[in-house]
């Protein structure tokens, strides 16, 4: 099978591809003249179609084409009459190995053009929260909040990708679509909001997902909880409602979302939901005796309450054991976002918190808490327990920076382990990130001498070993659009960031941090700092995908015992 799309210069926009029998094509299109839906035309020539199904209509009409025989497919449309957002092709039998093949996307939903880049990005359109991060059928699956047709938030779908190592991903077909009611509206008023996934039953590839359906102005509930089953791990069956309303008597606002399903200490399925009352954010606990998790969900109680930093709702809660979940002495980590929170000392917004304690399946006994990321751009943090222990990923962005008037290309953070050292939660990057090391570009140790070092494409990892914990240093980066650096001094560990187009910026500071080792990952549009095996972690989205071009280290003589720099590449 050869997926090779070519656009032919003519009055028509023509996309050609050599495809095998059984190939499925997904495409979204609409008339350039409102009201003339019947004039939409996409021609497929030189090949027989087994089926053409138009299943949903929204701003764009969605069509699914299945090819009865192989050959050259020629898809053509007149761009003056028909707007086509996305065309991709895949074969159901090989899509897990090959992924989808993008045949066409419009300019308004095109991903950024990068020389190199190793963070997960969608193949087209908008992305925010990770949903349903987990291992199913032997592969790691990542679902995510997705709007296919532009680089701005709108009616939510679920995108989907798979990986064998958390780092190298293959994109799969769009997994969840908005309901028919929402599909007919182009106003960003709802959709398939955030959620989670557990293994399904019946087949090895089966996955059951949980999500919030948002319909603004719906009475009495804007947000309700749904579940859908996928037998093949590729496409979802019709969802059903599992929690139709908020629990009574708690004076909750309409915020009631982000179901996170997990296996409780007794082996039964449980679920967290984020909400809000007049005092602040609350995390709600549900449970079911249904071994498939398909129904029977009942409210247990309020698991946790948080009202710091002027927050409103608790968003995207997740909880996971930091050891054997059946052992009553095992600590559990409860993680959630503090929506609209603001740290008055640094000015950072939308902080993510992790609270550690004992969880018996009914109550959570708090023992310790800390901020999860001092850079604040690791939001909607979601984790699952893999064979080697808990693994997590987050949206590499912050709602404070999102504008409805500007495109906003984002990525996911590097996947991270979650460890408990008895005093603090550690979130180092997964071990497979070392496979990205393509070339060591500082063989002579120039960085340690204070010389300016060229960083080629800007996709690099820098690792510093300090002579003593807390030894001061500064890494100063050269970037065309921002002032950027990393500093360790008596105040703590800080990402130095200033957007030259902005009037001011928060401080991204881990107060009191005194690490001995620091790892810095730079990529198009991001910087991630991991100190002392993830004891302190800072993630910052950069407002430009232009690469960092060079770095200079400022430190006292003998302060740095080792400095290594690698060019990174997928």
Coordinates of C-alpha atoms in Angstrom, one line a residue:
X1 CA 0.0 0.0 0.0
X2 CA 1.3 3.4 -0.9
X3 CA -0.2 6.5 0.8
X4 CA 1.3 9.3 -1.3
X5 CA -0.9 12.4 -1.7
X6 CA -0.2 15.0 -4.3
X7 CA -2.1 18.2 -5.0
X8 CA -2.4 19.0 -8.7
X9 CA -2.4 22.7 -9.7
X10 CA -5.6 23.3 -11.6
X11 CA -9.0 25.0 -11.0
X12 CA -9.7 21.9 -8.9
X13 CA -7.9 20.8 -5.8
X14 CA -6.9 17.2 -6.5
X15 CA -5.6 14.7 -4.0
X16 CA -4.2 11.4 -5.3
X17 CA -3.2 8.3 -3.3
X18 CA -2.6 4.6 -4.1
X19 CA -4.7 2.6 -1.7
X20 CA -5.5 -1.0 -0.9
X21 CA -8.9 -2.6 -0.9
X22 CA -10.5 -2.1 2.5
X23 CA -8.9 1.2 3.1
X24 CA -11.1 3.7 4.9
X25 CA -11.0 7.5 4.2
X26 CA -12.3 10.1 6.7
X27 CA -12.9 13.6 5.4
X28 CA -14.6 16.8 6.6
X29 CA -16.0 19.3 4.1
X30 CA -18.5 22.1 3.8
X31 CA -19.9 24.4 1.2
X32 CA -18.2 27.8 0.9
X33 CA -21.7 29.2 0.3
X34 CA -23.9 28.9 3.4
X35 CA -27.1 27.0 3.0
X36 CA -26.0 25.0 -0.1
X37 CA -25.1 21.7 1.6
X38 CA -26.4 19.8 -1.4
X39 CA -23.6 21.4 -3.6
X40 CA -20.9 19.6 -1.6
X41 CA -18.9 17.5 -4.0
X42 CA -15.9 15.2 -3.5
X43 CA -15.2 12.9 -6.4
X44 CA -13.4 9.6 -6.0
X45 CA -12.3 8.3 -9.4
X46 CA -10.7 5.1 -10.8
X47 CA -11.8 3.1 -7.8
X48 CA -14.9 1.3 -6.6
X49 CA -16.4 2.3 -3.2
X50 CA -17.8 -0.4 -0.9
X51 CA -19.6 2.3 1.1
X52 CA -20.0 6.0 1.5
X53 CA -21.5 7.0 4.9
X54 CA -22.3 10.5 6.1
X55 CA -22.8 10.0 9.8
X56 CA -22.6 13.4 11.3
X57 CA -23.1 17.0 10.4
X58 CA -21.5 19.9 12.2
X59 CA -19.8 23.0 10.9
X60 CA -18.2 20.4 8.6
X61 CA -20.0 17.4 7.2
X62 CA -18.1 14.2 8.1
X63 CA -17.9 11.4 5.5
X64 CA -16.5 7.9 5.8
X65 CA -15.5 6.1 2.6
X66 CA -14.5 2.4 2.4
X67 CA -12.8 1.2 -0.7
X68 CA -14.0 -2.1 -2.2
X69 CA -10.9 -2.5 -4.4
X70 CA -7.4 -1.2 -4.5
X71 CA -5.9 1.3 -6.9
X72 CA -5.4 5.0 -7.4
X73 CA -7.9 7.2 -5.5
X74 CA -8.3 10.7 -6.9
X75 CA -10.3 13.1 -4.7
X76 CA -11.1 16.5 -6.2
X77 CA -13.0 19.5 -5.1
X78 CA -13.3 23.1 -6.2
X79 CA -11.9 25.3 -3.4
X80 CA -14.1 28.2 -4.5
X81 CA -17.2 26.1 -3.8
X82 CA -16.1 23.5 -1.2
X83 CA -13.9 23.8 1.8
X84 CA -12.2 20.6 2.9
X85 CA -10.7 20.6 6.4
X86 CA -9.1 17.1 6.7
X87 CA -8.7 14.0 4.6
X88 CA -6.9 11.0 6.1
X89 CA -6.7 7.3 5.2
X90 CA -6.1 4.1 7.1
X91 CA -6.6 0.4 6.8
X92 CA -8.3 -1.1 9.9
X93 CA -6.1 -4.2 9.8
X94 CA -2.8 -2.3 9.8
X95 CA -3.6 1.1 11.4
X96 CA -2.0 0.1 14.7
X97 CA 1.3 -0.5 12.9
X98 CA 1.1 2.3 10.3
X99 CA -1.2 4.9 11.9
X100 CA -3.3 7.2 9.7
X101 CA -2.0 8.9 6.6
X102 CA -2.8 12.5 6.2
X103 CA -3.8 13.2 2.6
X104 CA -4.9 16.8 3.1
X105 CA -5.5 19.5 5.7
X106 CA -6.4 23.1 5.4
X107 CA -4.0 26.0 6.3
X108 CA -6.1 27.0 9.3
X109 CA -5.7 23.6 11.1
X110 CA -2.1 22.8 9.9
X111 CA 0.4 21.8 12.6
X112 CA 3.5 23.9 13.0
X113 CA 6.4 23.2 10.6
X114 CA 9.3 22.1 12.7
X115 CA 12.9 21.2 11.9
X116 CA 12.9 18.8 14.8
X117 CA 10.5 18.1 17.6
X118 CA 10.1 15.3 20.0
X119 CA 7.0 16.2 22.1
X120 CA 3.6 14.7 21.1
X121 CA 1.5 17.0 18.9
X122 CA -1.8 16.3 17.0
X123 CA -1.5 15.8 13.3
X124 CA -3.9 18.7 12.7
X125 CA -6.1 21.0 14.7
X126 CA -6.4 22.0 18.4
X127 CA -5.4 19.8 21.4
X128 CA -5.7 20.2 25.1
X129 CA -6.2 17.7 28.0
X130 CA -4.9 14.2 27.8
X131 CA -7.8 11.7 28.3
X132 CA -7.6 8.0 28.8
X133 CA -3.9 7.7 29.1
X134 CA -3.2 3.9 29.7
X135 CA -1.9 0.6 28.3
X136 CA -4.4 -1.5 26.4
X137 CA -3.7 -4.5 24.2
X138 CA 0.0 -4.2 24.9
X139 CA 0.3 -0.6 23.7
X140 CA 0.2 2.8 25.4
X141 CA -2.9 4.7 24.3
X142 CA -3.3 8.5 24.5
X143 CA -6.7 10.1 24.0
X144 CA -6.9 13.9 24.1
X145 CA -9.2 16.8 23.8
X146 CA -9.3 17.7 20.1
X147 CA -10.9 20.1 17.7
X148 CA -9.9 19.0 14.1
X149 CA -10.7 22.1 12.1
X150 CA -8.6 25.0 13.6
X151 CA -5.9 25.8 16.1
X152 CA -8.4 27.2 18.5
X153 CA -10.6 25.6 21.1
X154 CA -14.1 24.7 19.9
X155 CA -16.6 21.8 20.1
X156 CA -14.7 19.0 21.6
X157 CA -13.8 15.6 20.0
X158 CA -11.3 13.0 21.2
X159 CA -8.1 12.5 19.3
X160 CA -6.2 9.2 19.6
X161 CA -2.6 7.9 19.3
X162 CA -0.6 4.8 20.4
X163 CA 3.0 4.2 21.3
X164 CA 5.3 1.4 22.5
X165 CA 7.7 3.6 24.4
X166 CA 5.7 6.7 25.5
X167 CA 7.8 8.8 23.1
X168 CA 7.2 7.7 19.4
X169 CA 3.5 7.9 18.6
X170 CA 1.3 6.8 15.7
X171 CA -1.8 8.8 15.1
X172 CA -5.1 6.9 14.9
X173 CA -8.6 8.0 13.6
X174 CA -10.6 10.5 15.6
X175 CA -12.1 8.5 18.4
X176 CA -15.1 10.4 19.9
X177 CA -17.3 12.9 18.1
X178 CA -19.7 15.4 19.6
X179 CA -23.3 14.4 20.0
X180 CA -25.7 15.0 17.0
X181 CA -27.1 18.0 18.8
X182 CA -23.8 19.6 19.4
X183 CA -22.5 18.7 15.9
X184 CA -25.0 21.1 14.4
X185 CA -23.6 24.1 16.3
X186 CA -20.3 25.9 15.6
X187 CA -20.1 27.9 18.8
X188 CA -17.7 26.0 21.1
X189 CA -20.6 25.3 23.5
X190 CA -19.7 21.8 24.5
X191 CA -18.7 18.4 23.2
X192 CA -17.0 15.2 24.4
X193 CA -15.1 16.8 27.3
X194 CA -12.2 15.2 29.3
X195 CA -12.3 11.8 30.9
X196 CA -10.4 8.5 31.2
X197 CA -10.2 4.9 30.1
X198 CA -10.0 1.4 31.6
X199 CA -9.6 -2.0 29.9
X200 CA -12.8 -3.3 28.3
X201 CA -13.9 -6.9 28.1
X202 CA -14.4 -9.4 25.3
X203 CA -11.2 -8.7 23.3
X204 CA -7.6 -7.8 24.1
X205 CA -8.0 -4.5 22.3
X206 CA -11.2 -3.5 24.0
X207 CA -11.3 -0.2 25.8
X208 CA -14.0 1.5 27.9
X209 CA -13.8 5.3 28.0
X210 CA -15.5 7.7 30.4
X211 CA -16.1 11.4 29.5
X212 CA -18.2 14.4 30.3
X213 CA -20.7 15.6 27.8
X214 CA -21.1 19.4 28.0
X215 CA -24.1 21.1 26.5
X216 CA -24.3 24.7 27.6
X217 CA -27.7 25.9 28.8
X218 CA -29.0 22.4 29.0
X219 CA -31.5 22.0 31.9
X220 CA -31.1 20.8 34.6
X221 CA -27.5 19.7 33.9
X222 CA -25.0 21.2 31.5
X223 CA -22.4 18.5 32.3
X224 CA -23.3 14.7 32.6
X225 CA -21.1 11.6 32.5
X226 CA -21.1 9.1 29.7
X227 CA -19.3 5.9 28.9
X228 CA -18.5 4.2 25.6
X229 CA -17.0 0.9 24.6
X230 CA -14.5 0.2 21.8
X231 CA -14.2 -3.4 20.8
X232 CA -11.2 -2.8 18.5
X233 CA -9.5 0.0 20.4
X234 CA -9.9 2.2 17.2
X235 CA -13.6 3.3 17.1
X236 CA -16.1 3.8 19.8
X237 CA -19.7 2.5 20.0
X238 CA -22.6 4.7 20.9
X239 CA -22.1 6.1 24.4
X240 CA -24.6 5.8 27.3
X241 CA -25.2 8.0 30.3
X242 CA -23.8 6.6 33.6
X243 CA -24.1 9.7 35.9
X244 CA -27.0 11.9 34.8
X245 CA -26.9 14.5 37.6
X246 CA -24.8 16.0 40.4
X247 CA -25.2 14.6 43.9
X248 CA -27.9 16.4 45.8
X249 CA -27.4 18.3 49.0
X250 CA -23.9 19.6 48.4
X251 CA -24.7 23.0 46.8
X252 CA -22.5 22.3 43.8
X253 CA -22.2 24.6 40.9
X254 CA -22.8 23.3 37.3
X255 CA -19.1 22.4 37.2
X256 CA -19.2 18.6 37.3
X257 CA -16.7 16.9 35.0
X258 CA -13.6 15.0 34.1
X259 CA -14.4 11.4 35.3
X260 CA -11.3 9.5 36.2
X261 CA -12.0 5.7 36.5
X262 CA -9.5 3.6 38.4
X263 CA -9.2 0.3 40.3
X264 CA -9.8 0.8 44.0
X265 CA -8.1 -0.9 46.9
X266 CA -10.7 -3.7 47.0
X267 CA -10.4 -4.3 43.2
X268 CA -13.7 -2.7 42.3
X269 CA -13.9 0.2 39.9
X270 CA -14.1 3.7 41.4
X271 CA -14.2 7.1 39.8
X272 CA -13.3 10.7 40.7
X273 CA -15.1 13.8 39.4
X274 CA -14.1 17.4 39.8
X275 CA -16.6 20.0 40.9
X276 CA -17.0 23.2 42.9
X277 CA -19.2 24.6 45.6
X278 CA -19.3 28.1 47.2
X279 CA -16.2 27.5 49.2
X280 CA -13.9 26.2 46.4
X281 CA -13.0 23.0 44.6
X282 CA -14.1 19.5 45.6
X283 CA -13.2 16.1 44.4
X284 CA -16.1 13.6 44.4
X285 CA -15.8 9.8 44.7
X286 CA -18.1 7.3 43.0
X287 CA -18.0 3.5 42.8
X288 CA -19.6 0.5 41.0
X289 CA -19.8 -3.2 41.6
X290 CA -20.1 -3.8 37.8
X291 CA -16.9 -5.5 36.8
X292 CA -17.1 -3.8 33.4
X293 CA -17.7 -0.4 34.8
X294 CA -20.6 0.1 32.3
X295 CA -23.2 1.1 34.9
X296 CA -24.3 1.0 38.5
X297 CA -22.3 4.1 39.5
X298 CA -23.2 5.5 42.9
X299 CA -22.0 8.5 44.9
X300 CA -19.7 7.7 47.9
X301 CA -18.9 11.1 49.1
X302 CA -16.6 14.1 48.9
X303 CA -13.0 12.8 48.9
X304 CA -11.1 16.1 49.1
X305 CA -11.6 19.8 49.3
X306 CA -9.3 22.6 48.2
X307 CA -9.8 26.4 48.3
X308 CA -6.3 27.8 48.1
X309 CA -5.1 30.6 45.7
X310 CA -8.7 31.8 44.9
X311 CA -9.4 28.6 42.8
X312 CA -12.8 27.7 41.5
X313 CA -13.3 24.1 40.3
X314 CA -11.1 21.1 40.9
X315 CA -10.3 19.9 37.4
X316 CA -9.0 16.7 35.9
X317 CA -8.6 14.8 39.2
X318 CA -6.7 11.5 39.3
X319 CA -5.5 9.2 42.0
X320 CA -3.1 6.3 42.0
X321 CA -1.3 4.1 44.4
X322 CA 2.5 4.6 45.0
X323 CA 2.9 0.9 45.7
X324 CA 0.7 -2.1 46.1
X325 CA -2.9 -0.8 46.0
X326 CA -4.1 -3.7 48.3
X327 CA -1.6 -2.8 51.1
X328 CA -3.3 -0.4 53.6
X329 CA 0.1 1.2 54.3
X330 CA 0.5 2.2 50.6
X331 CA 0.4 5.9 50.0
X332 CA -1.8 7.3 47.2
X333 CA -1.2 10.4 45.2
X334 CA -4.3 12.6 44.5
X335 CA -3.6 15.1 41.7
X336 CA -5.8 17.8 40.3
X337 CA -5.7 21.3 38.7
X338 CA -6.7 24.4 40.7
X339 CA -8.7 26.2 38.0
X340 CA -8.3 30.0 38.0
X341 CA -5.9 29.8 40.9
X342 CA -3.2 32.5 41.3
X343 CA -0.1 32.3 43.5
X344 CA 0.1 35.9 45.0
X345 CA 3.9 35.6 45.4
X346 CA 4.8 34.6 41.9
X347 CA 1.7 35.5 39.8
X348 CA 1.5 32.0 38.3
X349 CA -2.0 30.8 37.4
X350 CA -3.8 27.4 37.2
X351 CA -1.5 25.5 39.6
X352 CA -1.5 21.7 39.8
X353 CA -1.4 20.1 43.2
X354 CA -0.5 16.6 44.4
X355 CA -1.6 15.4 47.9
X356 CA -0.3 12.2 49.3
X357 CA -2.1 10.1 51.9
X358 CA -3.8 6.9 52.7
X359 CA -6.9 5.8 50.8
X360 CA -9.1 2.9 51.9
X361 CA -11.6 3.1 49.1
X362 CA -13.9 5.4 51.0
X363 CA -11.9 8.1 52.6
X364 CA -8.6 9.9 51.9
X365 CA -6.4 10.8 54.8
X366 CA -4.1 13.6 53.8
X367 CA -0.4 13.4 55.0
X368 CA 1.5 15.7 52.7
X369 CA 1.0 18.0 49.7
X370 CA 3.2 19.9 47.2
X371 CA 2.9 21.7 44.0
X372 CA 3.5 19.4 41.1
X373 CA 5.2 21.7 38.6
X374 CA 6.6 25.2 39.4
X375 CA 6.4 26.2 35.7
X376 CA 2.6 25.8 35.8
X377 CA 2.4 24.5 32.2
X378 CA 1.8 20.8 33.0
X379 CA -2.0 21.0 33.3
X380 CA -4.7 18.3 33.3
X381 CA -2.1 15.8 34.6
X382 CA -3.3 12.3 34.1
X383 CA -1.6 9.1 35.2
X384 CA -2.0 5.3 35.2
X385 CA -0.2 2.4 36.8
X386 CA 1.9 0.6 34.2
X387 CA 4.0 -2.5 34.6
X388 CA 6.9 -0.5 35.8
X389 CA 4.9 1.8 38.1
X390 CA 2.8 5.0 37.7
X391 CA 3.3 7.0 34.5
X392 CA 1.8 10.4 33.7
X393 CA 1.5 13.0 31.0
X394 CA 0.0 16.5 30.9
X395 CA -1.0 19.3 28.5
X396 CA 2.0 21.5 28.0
X397 CA 0.0 24.8 28.3
X398 CA -2.0 26.9 30.6
X399 CA -5.5 28.3 30.1
X400 CA -4.2 31.8 31.1
X401 CA -2.4 32.0 27.8
X402 CA -5.2 30.8 25.6
X403 CA -6.8 33.4 23.3
X404 CA -10.0 32.9 21.4
X405 CA -8.6 35.3 18.8
X406 CA -5.2 33.7 18.1
X407 CA -4.1 30.3 17.0
X408 CA -2.5 28.2 19.8
X409 CA -0.5 25.2 18.8
X410 CA 0.3 23.1 21.8
X411 CA 2.0 19.8 22.8
X412 CA 2.0 17.2 25.6
X413 CA 4.7 17.2 28.2
X414 CA 7.3 14.5 28.3
X415 CA 5.8 11.5 30.0
X416 CA 6.9 11.2 33.6
X417 CA 7.2 8.6 36.3
X418 CA 5.5 9.2 39.7
X419 CA 7.6 8.1 42.6
X420 CA 7.4 8.5 46.4
X421 CA 10.6 8.8 48.4
X422 CA 8.9 8.9 51.8
X423 CA 8.9 12.7 51.9
X424 CA 8.0 14.0 48.5
X425 CA 6.6 13.0 45.1
X426 CA 9.2 12.8 42.3
X427 CA 8.2 13.0 38.7
X428 CA 11.3 12.3 36.5
X429 CA 10.9 11.8 32.8
X430 CA 10.4 8.2 31.6
X431 CA 13.6 6.2 30.9
X432 CA 12.9 6.0 27.2
X433 CA 13.7 9.7 26.8
X434 CA 17.4 8.7 26.6
X435 CA 16.6 7.0 23.3
X436 CA 16.1 10.5 21.9
X437 CA 19.8 11.3 22.3
X438 CA 20.9 11.5 18.7
X439 CA 24.3 13.2 19.0
X440 CA 26.4 14.6 21.9
X441 CA 27.2 18.1 20.8
X442 CA 29.5 19.1 23.6
X443 CA 32.3 16.6 23.5
X444 CA 34.9 19.2 24.5
X445 CA 33.0 20.4 27.6
X446 CA 32.6 23.9 26.1
X447 CA 29.5 24.6 28.2
X448 CA 31.3 24.2 31.4
X449 CA 33.9 26.8 30.3
X450 CA 31.3 29.5 29.9
X451 CA 31.6 29.7 26.1
X452 CA 28.5 30.1 24.1
X453 CA 27.5 26.8 22.6
X454 CA 25.4 26.4 19.4
X455 CA 22.4 24.2 19.8
X456 CA 21.7 23.4 16.1
X457 CA 18.0 22.8 15.8
X458 CA 17.3 23.7 19.4
X459 CA 15.9 20.2 20.3
X460 CA 18.4 19.4 23.1
X461 CA 18.9 17.9 26.5
X462 CA 21.4 19.5 29.0
X463 CA 22.5 17.7 32.1
X464 CA 24.4 19.4 34.9
X465 CA 26.0 17.9 38.0
X466 CA 26.8 20.4 40.7
X467 CA 29.7 20.2 43.1
X468 CA 27.3 20.6 46.1
X469 CA 23.5 20.8 46.5
X470 CA 22.2 24.3 45.7
X471 CA 25.5 25.5 44.0
X472 CA 24.5 28.6 42.1
X473 CA 24.5 28.7 38.3
X474 CA 22.7 30.3 35.3
X475 CA 22.0 28.8 31.9
X476 CA 21.3 31.7 29.5
X477 CA 19.6 30.8 26.1
X478 CA 19.5 32.8 22.9
X479 CA 16.0 32.9 21.3
X480 CA 14.7 35.3 18.7
X481 CA 11.4 36.1 20.5
X482 CA 11.9 35.7 24.3
X483 CA 14.4 36.0 27.1
X484 CA 14.9 32.5 28.5
X485 CA 17.2 30.9 31.1
X486 CA 17.5 28.6 34.1
X487 CA 18.9 29.9 37.4
X488 CA 19.7 28.3 40.7
X489 CA 20.5 30.7 43.6
X490 CA 19.6 31.2 47.3
X491 CA 15.9 31.7 46.4
X492 CA 15.6 28.4 44.6
X493 CA 15.4 27.0 41.1
X494 CA 13.8 29.3 38.5
X495 CA 12.9 29.3 34.9
X496 CA 13.8 32.8 33.6
X497 CA 11.1 33.7 31.1
X498 CA 10.1 37.0 29.6
X499 CA 8.0 37.4 26.4
X500 CA 9.3 40.6 24.8
X501 CA 5.8 41.3 23.5
X502 CA 4.3 41.3 27.0
X503 CA 4.3 43.9 29.7
X504 CA 5.1 41.5 32.5
X505 CA 5.4 37.8 33.3
X506 CA 5.0 35.6 36.4
X507 CA 8.0 34.2 38.2
X508 CA 8.5 30.4 37.6
X509 CA 10.3 29.6 40.9
X510 CA 10.7 26.5 43.0
X511 CA 11.3 28.3 46.3
X512 CA 14.0 26.8 48.4
X513 CA 15.1 24.1 45.9
X514 CA 18.7 22.9 46.4
X515 CA 19.3 20.2 43.8
X516 CA 22.5 18.4 42.9
X517 CA 21.6 17.5 39.4
X518 CA 19.6 19.4 36.8
X519 CA 18.3 18.2 33.4
X520 CA 16.9 20.7 30.9
X521 CA 14.9 19.6 27.9
X522 CA 14.4 22.2 25.1
X523 CA 12.1 21.7 22.1
X524 CA 10.2 23.9 19.7
X525 CA 7.8 25.8 21.9
X526 CA 8.8 24.4 25.3
X527 CA 11.3 24.0 28.1
X528 CA 11.1 21.4 30.9
X529 CA 13.4 21.3 33.9
X530 CA 13.9 18.2 36.1
X531 CA 16.1 18.5 39.2
X532 CA 17.2 15.7 41.5
X533 CA 15.3 12.9 39.7
X534 CA 12.1 15.0 39.4
X535 CA 12.0 16.3 43.0
X536 CA 11.5 19.7 41.5
X537 CA 10.0 20.0 38.0
X538 CA 9.2 23.1 35.9
X539 CA 7.4 23.1 32.6
X540 CA 7.0 26.3 30.5
X541 CA 5.3 26.7 27.1
X542 CA 7.1 29.1 24.9
X543 CA 4.9 31.4 22.7
X544 CA 7.0 30.7 19.6
X545 CA 8.2 27.5 18.0
X546 CA 11.4 29.2 16.9
X547 CA 14.3 27.2 18.2
X548 CA 16.7 28.2 20.9
X549 CA 19.9 28.8 19.0
X550 CA 22.6 28.7 21.7
X551 CA 23.3 28.5 25.4
X552 CA 25.9 29.9 27.8
X553 CA 26.6 28.7 31.3
X554 CA 27.5 31.2 34.1
X555 CA 28.9 29.6 37.2
X556 CA 31.9 29.9 39.6
X557 CA 35.0 27.9 38.8
X558 CA 34.6 24.3 39.9
X559 CA 30.9 24.7 40.6
X560 CA 29.9 22.3 37.8
X561 CA 31.5 18.9 37.9
X562 CA 30.0 17.7 34.7
X563 CA 28.0 19.3 31.8
X564 CA 26.6 17.3 29.0
X565 CA 24.6 18.4 26.0
X566 CA 22.8 16.1 23.5
X567 CA 21.0 16.8 20.2
X568 CA 17.6 15.1 20.5
X569 CA 15.7 13.5 17.6
X570 CA 12.8 11.1 17.2

